[in-house]
Amino acid sequence: MKTLILTAEDLRRIALHVGLDALMDEAIASLTAAFESYDATSITIPARQGFVYTRPALGLLEWMPCMSNGTRATIKVVGYHPENARTRQLPTILSTVSAYDVHTGHLSCLMDGTFLTALRTGAASAVASRVMAATDSEIVGLVGGGAQAVTQLHALARVLPIRRVLVYDVDPGVLDSFPARAAGVAGGSRIEPASLEEVVRSADVICTATSVGVGQGPVFDGTEPRPWAHFNAVGSDFHGKVEIPLWLLKRSFVCPDFREQALREGECQQLAPEEVGPSLYEVLQRREEFGALRERLTVFDSTGWALEDQVTMELLMAHARALGVGSRVAIETVSPEVLNPYHFVAAPEPAAAEAPRPALASS
Amino acid sequence: MKTLILTAEDLRRIALHVGLDALMDEAIASLTAAFESYDATSITIPARQGFVYTRPALGLLEWMPCMSNGTRATIKVVGYHPENARTRQLPTILSTVSAYDVHTGHLSCLMDGTFLTALRTGAASAVASRVMAATDSEIVGLVGGGAQAVTQLHALARVLPIRRVLVYDVDPGVLDSFPARAAGVAGGSRIEPASLEEVVRSADVICTATSVGVGQGPVFDGTEPRPWAHFNAVGSDFHGKVEIPLWLLKRSFVCPDFREQALREGECQQLAPEEVGPSLYEVLQRREEFGALRERLTVFDSTGWALEDQVTMELLMAHARALGVGSRVAIETVSPEVLNPYHFVAAPEPAAAEAPRPALASS
């Protein structure tokens, strides 16, 4: 009974083999199917919890469990340490996801969570944009041109006829490097740096994916978007962190990925519960009621939902199994001698002291 | 930046090398020190949460996070699947523990949790018994002779002058095999099967470690223990599961490992909050007030506390580092190209399709 370990390098091999476009298409299809069949009685997703701290560094370590009753249990653990990049040349976010066999409790898989998170966050915006954005959306606006912007653009380019991409970032270096980072996944669209005002005013679909500080939002204000603009608000995932101005939320149909969480951590923090629209799964399950959304202002409040992680993990595990990628390690005690916690010590005491010691590495 | 993986086999090597007695002594000393210095403002332990289910098998999967502020964060995940033993020849409990670097969020260690749990549960009873049992306790009674009974006896034999061990189990096979399983760790004491009544009536220290069903407890009743008897109630860890009769709790000083959890899951479920005594760390921190406990009926309500896991994990990690045991795997994405989630795909599209694919295993 072994645990499948999928490292970042293993996931790289899967991505190279399957292709990024195919993987993103599969992620979008898998999330769509999961949202369409979501039912609160068959999936249990406790509110995510975590440790928030300022010593030894500013940090957040949170766990996101998800149980598809009777079939799958996963827990994603996400560390958010904003000083990582500057002080250690490490990603701000480090993450792993674990899957458990619900027959036995066995840890069946442990996987790097970074690629999975990027993939599912992009895919979720594509799912939302496909039902809320104008079908002929040609201009994508990106407020914030960091890592998330790349997967946002990639996902949107898979579902909308994007021709132009307007990018704004407060950091000129990030702005400069964006076209090269996104070139391969922009669906052939033209990528142009733009002013914040231009991005918000001109785009059909706008993704906000910034690292604005708590209490420092919103990230734009005073600019009138197109009447049919659809926003994917990706960056807000923390109490006090918001990107979209309140007046815009008040005029928009606001659709959270998961209502309870969005009211606590997302743009919906700014709203009263009755001002928040149905969650994305409800819009997908009752599409016929929501056709008019394409013609009005809409905001997808994407806080990151544990079900998205579970579904995307399943997708990557299936590829790993099919391709024979990853390593298998017997981690847990699975002795049939369940009554003897010391079974592995042949002759416990005092003979153990005389028994030859196992070879041990010297370092 | 690698993750240290310590499998059950790695822990076996550590146990063989260090010796079970030395390991148990270290666990007892580490727990004692942790309880003595415990301070609710410097350690954060959220209530454990979990999924409880009946499909596809009766099961509980729970996570137990623990943060020693500024220094250590760990999460133990425990699966409890009572049908494992009968249907799959697997332990009822499968478990892993993860440690995270609080500077960066990095998963620094993943370890099998079974041996750690056995060790710390035994050690906790030793810590409690050392302050609550009569110092000349010679007779240990075991109600339930399964896996936990072995480590309970081992731990007690390290801190008390045990000469006789009376064991009772409802399962004759378990009872028969107990002496052989416990022989090496019983400190030379004589192990005798006994009736339930004899165990409760005669022993100085009694450990209840049974798998009594929810609503089926207590596991004994109507027998008067010695006036100074100390009970370590180990088996109660679930809503509705109790081992000690209410009348005995009412007459005893009841000391939980962790009050909030014990009121929810332990023997303390049977009591009103005001009937529950101070937690073990309080007794240790104010020993001078509690000297008289040795002469009266006492119950340690051991539900299993996340701090115990963290402290014991630290101990085992230190041995692993010193002995060079375990494997180190680079699991997480740690690219310095933090702005590019697709950095690993050299030339994303369309060139990727033409690039040679990496070799993949055939299975």
XYZ file of C-alpha atoms in Angstrom:
726
model
C 0.000 0.000 0.000
C 2.017 2.860 -1.339
C 1.641 6.603 -1.616
C 1.993 8.103 -5.090
C 4.250 11.140 -4.846
C 4.004 13.619 -7.694
C 6.700 16.259 -7.541
C 6.798 19.511 -9.484
C 9.134 17.719 -11.900
C 6.638 14.875 -12.342
C 3.913 17.394 -13.118
C 6.231 19.060 -15.627
C 6.545 15.743 -17.427
C 2.779 15.334 -17.465
C 2.290 18.882 -18.771
C 4.889 18.376 -21.499
C 3.379 15.096 -22.519
C -0.277 16.080 -22.465
C 0.256 19.681 -23.583
C -0.800 22.813 -21.726
C -3.784 23.521 -23.950
C -5.117 19.995 -23.583
C -4.612 20.103 -19.820
C -6.377 23.443 -19.517
C -9.234 22.210 -21.681
C -9.571 19.145 -19.486
C -9.455 21.240 -16.323
C -12.184 23.523 -17.670
C -14.309 20.529 -18.660
C -13.748 18.797 -15.307
C -14.622 21.888 -13.292
C -17.700 22.515 -15.404
C -18.871 18.954 -14.817
C -18.140 19.198 -11.083
C -20.046 22.466 -10.744
C -22.946 21.165 -12.793
C -23.321 18.112 -10.607
C -22.434 19.793 -7.298
C -24.852 19.025 -4.510
C -24.221 20.192 -0.971
C -25.509 16.901 0.424
C -22.936 14.797 -1.424
C -19.871 16.984 -1.036
C -18.569 18.209 2.305
C -16.296 21.238 2.286
C -15.541 22.668 5.715
C -14.533 26.313 5.806
C -10.819 26.565 5.267
C -8.869 27.323 8.398
C -5.330 28.361 8.986
C -2.616 29.864 11.080
C -1.916 33.531 10.479
C 1.306 34.853 11.952
C 3.896 37.581 11.866
C 6.814 35.684 13.407
C 9.321 34.526 12.219
C 7.941 35.973 8.986
C 4.587 37.251 7.885
C 2.739 34.105 6.948
C -0.444 32.169 6.467
C -0.631 28.379 6.516
C -4.059 27.062 5.712
C -5.696 23.715 5.050
C -8.570 23.135 2.658
C -10.289 19.763 3.101
C -12.848 18.435 0.639
C -14.861 15.235 0.781
C -16.873 13.905 -2.129
C -18.964 11.661 0.042
C -18.209 8.005 -0.457
C -15.518 8.480 -3.088
C -12.737 11.015 -2.491
C -11.141 12.984 0.318
C -8.430 15.567 -0.262
C -6.675 18.175 1.829
C -4.721 20.997 0.248
C -2.247 22.819 2.470
C -1.220 26.252 1.261
C 1.506 28.453 2.660
C 1.394 32.125 1.788
C 4.601 33.922 2.783
C 4.879 37.227 0.923
C 8.524 37.735 1.877
C 9.606 34.488 0.164
C 10.216 36.084 -3.216
C 12.286 38.981 -1.979
C 14.302 37.281 0.740
C 14.668 33.723 -0.548
C 13.930 33.676 -4.264
C 11.087 31.316 -3.503
C 7.457 31.475 -4.616
C 5.156 33.381 -2.285
C 2.872 30.373 -2.321
C 4.075 26.858 -1.591
C 1.506 24.136 -1.553
C 0.896 20.417 -1.473
C -2.284 18.394 -1.852
C -2.991 15.005 -0.292
C -5.602 12.453 -1.336
C -6.913 9.786 1.034
C -8.550 6.460 0.265
C -11.963 6.671 1.918
C -12.132 2.882 2.251
C -9.116 2.691 4.537
C -7.789 6.160 5.353
C -4.605 5.449 3.380
C -2.692 8.464 2.030
C -2.978 7.550 -1.634
C -1.281 10.563 -3.198
C 0.792 13.604 -2.245
C 1.281 16.184 -4.977
C 2.866 19.583 -5.425
C 0.023 22.093 -5.338
C 1.404 25.047 -7.283
C 0.720 23.930 -10.845
C -2.635 22.462 -9.814
C -3.647 25.759 -8.203
C -2.610 27.820 -11.218
C -4.472 25.478 -13.530
C -7.702 25.387 -11.512
C -7.756 29.127 -10.836
C -7.461 29.811 -14.561
C -10.016 27.138 -15.376
C -12.535 28.520 -12.845
C -12.374 31.949 -14.488
C -12.921 30.341 -17.877
C -15.968 28.474 -16.580
C -17.377 31.692 -15.122
C -16.524 33.795 -18.172
C -18.153 31.306 -20.505
C -21.504 31.892 -18.836
C -21.177 35.577 -17.879
C -18.994 37.302 -20.487
C -20.200 38.343 -23.916
C -19.658 35.429 -26.293
C -17.839 37.706 -28.731
C -15.434 39.077 -26.111
C -12.263 40.031 -27.981
C -10.368 42.141 -25.481
C -9.008 40.775 -22.220
C -7.746 43.209 -19.606
C -5.311 42.098 -16.963
C -4.895 44.144 -13.802
C -1.765 42.608 -12.399
C 0.577 40.745 -14.730
C 2.074 38.175 -12.365
C 1.897 34.407 -12.393
C -1.888 34.187 -12.063
C -2.354 36.510 -15.049
C -0.649 33.969 -17.302
C -3.059 31.153 -16.432
C -6.042 33.523 -16.451
C -5.216 34.569 -19.991
C -4.503 31.002 -21.046
C -7.849 29.774 -19.743
C -9.813 32.650 -21.294
C -8.085 32.141 -24.637
C -9.411 28.569 -24.637
C -13.064 29.651 -24.376
C -13.364 33.136 -25.891
C -12.311 34.619 -29.259
C -9.619 36.819 -27.698
C -7.682 39.081 -30.112
C -6.146 41.725 -27.837
C -4.772 41.626 -24.309
C -4.269 44.842 -22.341
C -1.971 44.436 -19.347
C -1.323 46.740 -16.435
C 1.020 46.201 -13.518
C 2.409 48.583 -10.922
C 5.823 46.931 -11.378
C 7.446 47.879 -14.733
C 9.616 44.758 -14.652
C 6.586 42.497 -14.305
C 4.842 44.394 -17.090
C 7.847 44.107 -19.394
C 8.208 40.362 -18.927
C 4.530 39.557 -19.340
C 4.418 39.177 -23.134
C 7.254 36.647 -23.116
C 5.689 34.700 -20.260
C 2.264 34.598 -21.868
C 3.234 34.338 -25.533
C 2.755 30.597 -25.789
C -0.657 30.502 -24.193
C -2.355 33.655 -25.442
C -4.076 31.975 -28.347
C -2.264 34.207 -30.807
C -3.747 37.413 -29.397
C -1.774 40.666 -29.322
C -0.436 41.591 -25.879
C -0.101 45.326 -25.138
C 0.886 47.215 -22.026
C -1.803 49.703 -21.088
C -2.731 52.186 -18.426
C -4.955 50.986 -15.615
C -7.712 53.232 -16.864
C -7.428 51.883 -20.409
C -7.582 48.279 -19.201
C -10.733 48.842 -17.179
C -12.397 51.058 -19.808
C -11.708 48.987 -22.910
C -11.731 45.299 -22.044
C -14.644 42.901 -22.429
C -13.271 40.585 -19.765
C -11.022 41.860 -16.981
C -9.039 39.724 -14.558
C -7.767 41.311 -11.377
C -4.948 39.240 -9.928
C -2.888 41.520 -7.755
C -1.085 41.319 -4.451
C -2.726 44.473 -3.127
C -2.271 44.733 0.610
C -4.948 44.268 3.232
C -6.896 47.520 3.514
C -5.163 48.938 0.383
C -7.828 47.966 -2.157
C -9.637 48.472 -4.430
C -7.013 48.351 -7.177
C -8.880 50.707 -9.505
C -11.616 53.254 -9.127
C -13.419 55.979 -11.041
C -13.194 54.352 -14.470
C -16.366 53.234 -16.178
C -16.078 49.754 -17.712
C -18.012 48.633 -20.762
C -21.657 47.979 -19.887
C -21.218 44.244 -20.582
C -17.819 43.869 -18.938
C -17.184 40.690 -16.983
C -14.658 40.734 -14.133
C -12.812 37.739 -12.748
C -11.660 38.959 -9.335
C -8.948 36.463 -8.491
C -6.720 38.189 -5.968
C -9.101 38.618 -3.080
C -8.683 35.664 -0.753
C -8.031 37.157 2.639
C -9.949 39.112 5.232
C -9.536 42.791 4.336
C -8.075 42.202 0.864
C -10.278 43.423 -2.007
C -9.665 44.512 -5.612
C -13.012 45.686 -7.005
C -14.538 49.037 -5.980
C -17.754 48.809 -4.029
C -19.747 50.946 -6.478
C -18.943 48.487 -9.247
C -19.940 45.488 -7.139
C -23.214 47.240 -6.280
C -24.022 47.681 -9.968
C -22.932 44.175 -10.961
C -24.262 40.667 -10.753
C -21.771 39.247 -8.243
C -21.263 35.494 -8.502
C -18.924 33.898 -5.944
C -17.222 30.551 -6.409
C -18.472 29.584 -2.966
C -20.719 31.955 -1.128
C -19.758 31.395 2.510
C -16.060 31.685 1.764
C -16.472 34.720 -0.500
C -18.431 36.576 2.168
C -15.490 36.030 4.502
C -12.498 36.418 2.207
C -13.558 37.598 -1.229
C -14.948 40.719 -2.845
C -18.237 39.791 -1.196
C -16.748 40.972 2.102
C -17.820 44.400 0.910
C -21.433 43.354 0.445
C -24.340 42.354 2.608
C -25.300 38.697 2.083
C -28.470 39.692 0.241
C -26.422 41.660 -2.316
C -24.446 38.562 -3.298
C -25.718 36.542 -6.237
C -25.869 32.777 -6.523
C -22.651 30.743 -6.474
C -21.127 29.665 -9.778
C -22.498 26.127 -9.508
C -26.018 27.531 -9.216
C -25.563 29.672 -12.318
C -24.317 26.624 -14.221
C -27.113 24.406 -12.973
C -29.775 26.976 -13.917
C -28.156 28.455 -17.016
C -31.472 29.203 -18.706
C -32.287 31.776 -16.012
C -29.014 33.612 -16.475
C -28.681 34.236 -20.225
C -29.046 37.991 -19.742
C -25.840 38.109 -17.709
C -23.798 38.346 -20.891
C -25.193 41.808 -21.508
C -24.609 43.326 -18.107
C -21.830 43.975 -15.629
C -20.814 40.778 -13.871
C -18.158 39.899 -11.290
C -16.909 36.390 -10.602
C -15.560 36.469 -7.046
C -12.933 33.713 -7.174
C -11.579 32.917 -3.734
C -10.372 29.408 -4.580
C -12.607 26.506 -3.701
C -11.435 23.167 -2.340
C -13.648 21.277 -4.799
C -11.683 22.833 -7.680
C -8.484 21.464 -6.168
C -9.943 18.015 -5.704
C -11.222 17.826 -9.262
C -7.946 19.067 -10.746
C -5.906 16.725 -8.561
C -7.991 13.822 -9.819
C -7.238 14.898 -13.393
C -3.485 15.050 -12.795
C -3.493 11.732 -10.897
C -5.253 10.077 -13.808
C -2.539 11.309 -16.189
C 0.179 10.199 -13.770
C -1.312 6.716 -13.615
C -1.721 6.504 -17.369
C 1.818 7.687 -18.037
C 3.511 5.870 -15.154
C 4.838 9.155 -13.796
C 5.659 9.669 -10.109
C 7.180 7.549 -7.395
C 5.463 5.166 -5.015
C 6.587 5.074 -1.415
C 5.336 2.820 1.390
C 5.010 5.434 4.135
C 2.422 4.094 6.545
C 2.575 1.234 8.993
C 0.490 -1.522 7.447
C 1.620 -4.479 9.492
C -0.888 -7.289 9.799
C 0.354 -7.475 13.406
C -2.000 -4.667 14.263
C -1.996 -5.557 17.940
C 1.709 -5.046 18.389
C 3.039 -1.516 17.948
C 6.540 -2.872 18.542
C 6.267 -5.848 16.189
C 9.151 -4.547 14.095
C 11.583 -4.864 16.949
C 12.363 -8.552 16.780
C 13.436 -9.074 20.380
C 12.696 -5.852 22.148
C 14.657 -5.774 25.383
C 17.296 -6.577 26.386
C 18.203 -8.536 23.244
C 17.744 -5.469 21.034
C 20.842 -3.884 22.466
C 22.877 -6.888 21.373
C 21.301 -7.296 17.957
C 23.346 -5.993 15.038
C 22.316 -2.451 14.286
C 21.070 -1.650 10.831
C 23.410 0.196 8.545
C 22.792 3.911 8.780
C 23.911 6.598 6.429
C 26.694 8.691 7.798
C 25.148 12.087 7.165
C 14.405 22.560 -0.738
C 13.446 19.006 -0.040
C 10.878 17.192 2.046
C 12.192 14.603 4.503
C 10.049 11.490 4.187
C 10.161 9.086 7.108
C 8.407 5.825 6.370
C 7.389 3.185 8.887
C 10.555 1.336 7.880
C 12.672 4.433 8.572
C 11.091 4.738 12.004
C 11.822 1.063 12.630
C 15.485 1.757 11.961
C 15.423 4.689 14.361
C 13.688 2.610 17.052
C 16.182 -0.238 16.624
C 19.102 2.108 16.792
C 17.970 4.268 19.684
C 16.179 1.518 21.593
C 12.528 1.474 22.634
C 13.224 2.269 26.272
C 15.399 5.243 25.404
C 12.822 6.501 22.910
C 10.000 6.171 25.435
C 12.071 7.926 28.097
C 12.767 10.754 25.661
C 9.103 10.987 24.687
C 8.075 11.175 28.354
C 10.714 13.845 29.039
C 9.747 15.845 25.929
C 6.035 15.746 26.739
C 6.703 16.708 30.342
C 8.772 19.682 29.218
C 6.138 20.712 26.655
C 3.319 20.540 29.213
C 5.367 22.399 31.810
C 6.061 25.245 29.415
C 2.681 25.215 27.634
C 1.093 28.617 27.314
C -2.094 29.144 25.353
C -0.777 32.418 23.962
C 2.270 30.825 22.353
C 0.728 27.630 21.013
C -2.293 27.545 18.727
C -4.258 24.303 18.563
C -7.548 24.530 16.693
C -10.143 21.943 17.591
C -9.586 18.858 15.492
C -12.054 18.462 12.679
C -12.837 15.629 10.390
C -15.078 13.817 8.004
C -17.268 11.110 9.529
C -18.898 8.748 7.070
C -20.549 5.414 6.565
C -19.920 4.989 2.840
C -18.017 3.238 1.305
C -17.003 2.027 4.774
C -17.532 3.301 8.275
C -14.785 5.847 8.676
C -13.392 8.970 10.247
C -10.699 11.101 8.644
C -9.541 13.921 10.854
C -6.831 16.557 10.846
C -5.074 17.882 13.939
C -3.111 21.082 13.319
C -0.739 22.530 15.899
C 1.291 25.730 15.767
C 4.027 26.571 18.226
C 3.975 30.236 17.374
C 7.041 31.373 15.523
C 8.756 27.996 15.412
C 6.806 24.933 14.327
C 3.635 23.993 12.498
C 2.430 20.424 12.136
C -0.714 18.720 10.901
C -1.492 15.127 11.744
C -4.068 13.371 9.602
C -5.640 10.282 11.125
C -7.900 7.784 9.447
C -9.990 5.550 11.675
C -11.641 2.727 9.735
C -12.743 -0.036 12.091
C -13.394 -2.524 9.287
C -9.772 -2.373 8.094
C -8.559 -5.164 10.351
C -11.298 -7.638 9.507
C -11.712 -6.976 5.804
C -8.225 -5.960 4.708
C -5.734 -7.070 7.316
C -4.819 -3.431 7.793
C -4.548 -1.388 10.960
C -7.748 0.343 12.041
C -5.774 3.562 12.263
C -3.601 4.861 9.443
C -1.917 8.163 9.964
C 0.679 10.584 8.668
C 2.081 13.781 10.141
C 3.403 16.755 8.199
C 5.708 19.513 9.445
C 5.887 22.932 7.753
C 8.656 25.504 7.824
C 7.043 28.609 9.293
C 9.540 30.862 7.502
C 8.435 29.791 4.036
C 5.493 27.390 4.229
C 7.682 24.564 2.883
C 6.606 20.997 3.714
C 9.741 20.039 5.631
C 8.785 16.531 6.737
C 6.140 13.864 6.131
C 6.180 10.949 8.538
C 4.168 7.819 9.248
C 2.008 8.597 12.265
C 1.322 5.179 13.763
C 4.485 4.654 15.794
C 4.499 8.318 16.826
C 0.906 8.043 18.051
C 1.560 4.864 20.020
C 4.644 6.417 21.585
C 3.007 9.693 22.581
C -0.176 8.084 23.891
C 1.883 5.858 26.153
C 4.123 8.745 27.180
C 1.137 10.973 28.033
C -0.225 8.323 30.412
C 3.193 8.050 32.032
C 3.345 11.820 32.510
C -0.132 11.805 34.073
C 0.504 8.728 36.199
C 3.731 10.151 37.544
C 1.819 13.039 39.105
C -1.466 11.303 39.985
C -0.723 7.629 40.791
C 0.737 6.443 44.093
C 4.521 6.498 43.762
C 4.719 2.891 44.978
C 2.185 1.608 42.434
C 3.104 -2.024 41.782
C 0.066 -3.388 40.002
C -1.010 -2.199 36.568
C -4.422 -3.212 35.281
C -5.174 -3.223 31.583
C -8.758 -3.180 30.388
C -8.273 -4.029 26.749
C -5.096 -5.800 25.690
C -4.688 -4.487 22.159
C -1.963 -2.385 20.592
C -2.407 0.615 22.875
C -2.110 -1.588 25.971
C 1.444 -2.497 24.973
C 2.647 1.111 24.849
C 0.624 2.026 27.952
C 2.363 -0.702 29.903
C 5.736 0.165 28.439
C 5.399 3.830 29.405
C 4.161 3.057 32.929
C 6.985 0.582 33.480
C 9.434 3.421 32.776
C 8.092 5.625 35.595
C 6.568 3.326 38.231
C 7.890 0.270 40.134
C 5.519 -2.142 38.393
C 5.722 -5.797 39.476
C 2.419 -7.294 38.300
C 0.231 -6.663 35.273
C -3.387 -7.832 35.220
C -4.880 -7.950 31.746
C -8.473 -8.327 30.653
C -9.823 -8.446 27.126
C -13.167 -9.538 25.731
C -11.305 -11.356 22.942
C -9.539 -14.515 24.207
C -7.101 -14.413 21.285
C -6.025 -10.882 22.139
C -5.690 -11.852 25.786
C -3.588 -14.920 24.948
C -1.169 -13.018 22.760
C -0.682 -10.097 25.131
C 2.174 -11.518 27.246
C 4.271 -12.244 24.167
C 3.571 -8.813 22.700
C 4.375 -6.988 25.922
C 7.172 -9.182 27.264
C 10.012 -6.989 26.073
C 8.640 -3.747 27.426
C 7.017 -4.731 30.727
C 10.046 -3.907 32.842
C 10.303 -7.493 34.044
C 6.856 -7.468 35.644
C 4.651 -10.569 35.722
C 1.782 -10.493 33.227
C -1.397 -12.354 34.237
C -4.784 -12.663 32.611
C -7.507 -11.601 35.009
C -11.217 -11.047 35.189
C -12.497 -7.547 34.523
C -13.562 -7.273 38.152
C -10.141 -8.355 39.419
C -8.361 -5.826 37.204
C -10.484 -2.924 38.422
C -10.483 -4.047 42.075
C -6.792 -4.857 42.484
C -4.699 -2.530 40.363
C -3.007 0.677 41.476
C -2.994 2.085 37.952
C -5.576 1.037 35.379
C -5.472 1.788 31.665
C -8.666 1.463 29.661
C -7.841 1.144 25.981
C -10.755 -0.582 24.330
C -12.664 -0.315 21.099
C -16.023 -0.174 22.853
C -18.716 1.037 20.503
C -20.445 4.394 20.583
C -23.190 4.221 23.215
C -21.919 0.830 24.468
C -19.755 2.140 27.324
C -18.765 2.173 30.091
C -16.543 -0.892 29.827
C -16.864 -1.820 33.510
C -19.253 -1.004 36.321
C -20.115 -1.972 39.877
C -16.582 -2.816 40.986
C -14.946 -0.678 43.621
C -11.345 0.233 42.763
C -8.662 0.878 45.334
C -9.159 4.248 47.014
C -5.938 5.568 45.468
C -6.423 4.030 42.029
C -5.384 6.105 39.039
C -7.090 5.531 35.692
C -5.663 6.385 32.286
C -8.744 6.436 30.069
C -7.226 6.153 26.623
C -9.956 4.754 24.405
C -12.482 7.546 24.550
C -11.891 9.850 21.611
C -15.199 10.109 19.847
C -18.592 11.615 20.504
C -20.598 8.987 22.383
C -17.658 6.692 23.152
C -16.825 6.364 26.850
C -15.097 3.755 29.024
C -15.342 4.930 32.640
C -18.644 4.751 34.576
C -20.147 8.071 35.533
C -20.231 7.305 39.274
C -16.479 6.763 39.233
C -15.857 10.002 37.335
C -18.044 11.858 39.844
C -15.941 10.562 42.742
C -12.594 11.163 41.011
C -10.334 14.059 40.221
C -10.747 14.110 36.435
C -7.800 15.597 34.567
C -8.138 15.880 30.769
C -5.215 16.188 28.392
C -6.975 19.140 26.822
C -10.183 20.360 28.341
C -12.151 21.573 25.318
C -11.467 18.402 23.365
C -12.179 16.106 26.312
C -15.544 17.744 26.919
C -16.431 16.952 23.320
C -14.828 13.543 22.794
C -13.470 12.144 26.043
C -14.788 10.802 29.316
C -15.571 14.411 30.177
C -18.533 14.180 27.786
C -20.315 12.635 30.748
C -19.612 15.590 33.020
C -20.672 19.191 33.285
C -17.762 21.567 32.600
C -17.544 22.519 36.276
C -17.017 18.860 37.243
C -13.893 18.613 35.077
C -10.560 19.284 36.758
C -7.642 21.233 35.333
C -5.869 19.999 32.209
C -2.680 17.975 32.601
C -0.439 20.938 31.794
C -2.014 22.895 34.651
C -1.412 20.058 37.103
C 2.223 19.891 35.987
C 2.695 23.639 36.171
C 1.208 23.805 39.681
C 2.404 20.453 41.042
C 2.649 21.712 44.609
C -1.124 22.167 44.751
C -1.802 18.626 43.607
C 0.317 16.389 45.851
C -2.795 14.902 47.486
C -3.907 13.415 44.183
C -1.702 10.387 44.748
C -3.951 9.307 47.614
C -7.286 9.604 45.914
C -9.165 8.366 42.873
C -7.936 10.096 39.723
C -8.773 9.784 36.044
C -6.568 11.034 33.218
C -8.906 11.603 30.269
C -6.545 11.082 27.339
C -8.161 12.061 24.058
C -4.895 12.651 22.183
C -3.627 16.177 21.877
C -2.007 17.686 18.791
C 0.809 19.181 20.871
C 1.837 15.654 21.912
C 2.133 14.726 18.244
C 4.182 17.787 17.419
C 6.616 17.229 20.270
C 7.051 13.526 19.449
C 7.471 14.263 15.746
C 10.231 16.721 16.604
C 11.966 14.018 18.638
C 11.819 11.480 15.817
C 12.932 14.067 13.229
C 15.963 14.887 15.378
C 16.954 11.216 15.459
C 16.390 10.914 11.718
C 18.655 13.879 11.070
C 21.336 12.607 13.435
C 21.283 9.114 11.939
C 20.824 10.135 8.319
C 17.651 8.078 8.081
C 14.855 8.883 5.638
C 14.690 10.100 2.066
C 14.632 13.650 0.783
C 12.365 14.492 -2.117
C 11.953 17.828 -3.907
C 8.163 17.934 -4.110
C 7.224 21.583 -4.343
C 7.640 24.064 -7.149
C 10.484 26.318 -6.057
C 11.354 27.963 -9.332
C 12.917 31.382 -9.061
C 10.720 32.184 -12.059
C 7.856 32.811 -9.710
C 6.003 34.911 -12.242
C 5.709 32.158 -14.779
C 3.585 29.148 -13.866
C 4.517 27.591 -17.207
C 8.246 28.269 -16.975
C 9.011 24.559 -17.156
C 7.568 24.247 -20.616
C 10.456 25.521 -22.668
C 8.533 26.677 -25.706
C 4.896 26.358 -24.798
C 2.886 26.471 -28.008
C 3.074 25.423 -30.739
C 6.700 24.338 -30.471
C 5.944 22.026 -27.529
C 4.074 19.650 -29.762
C 7.206 19.201 -31.864
C 9.652 18.938 -28.983
C 10.802 15.431 -28.075
C 8.665 14.060 -25.325
C 10.329 13.002 -22.110
C 10.766 9.309 -21.559
C 7.859 7.921 -19.592
C 7.627 4.643 -17.790
C 5.501 2.121 -19.581
C 3.293 1.206 -16.627
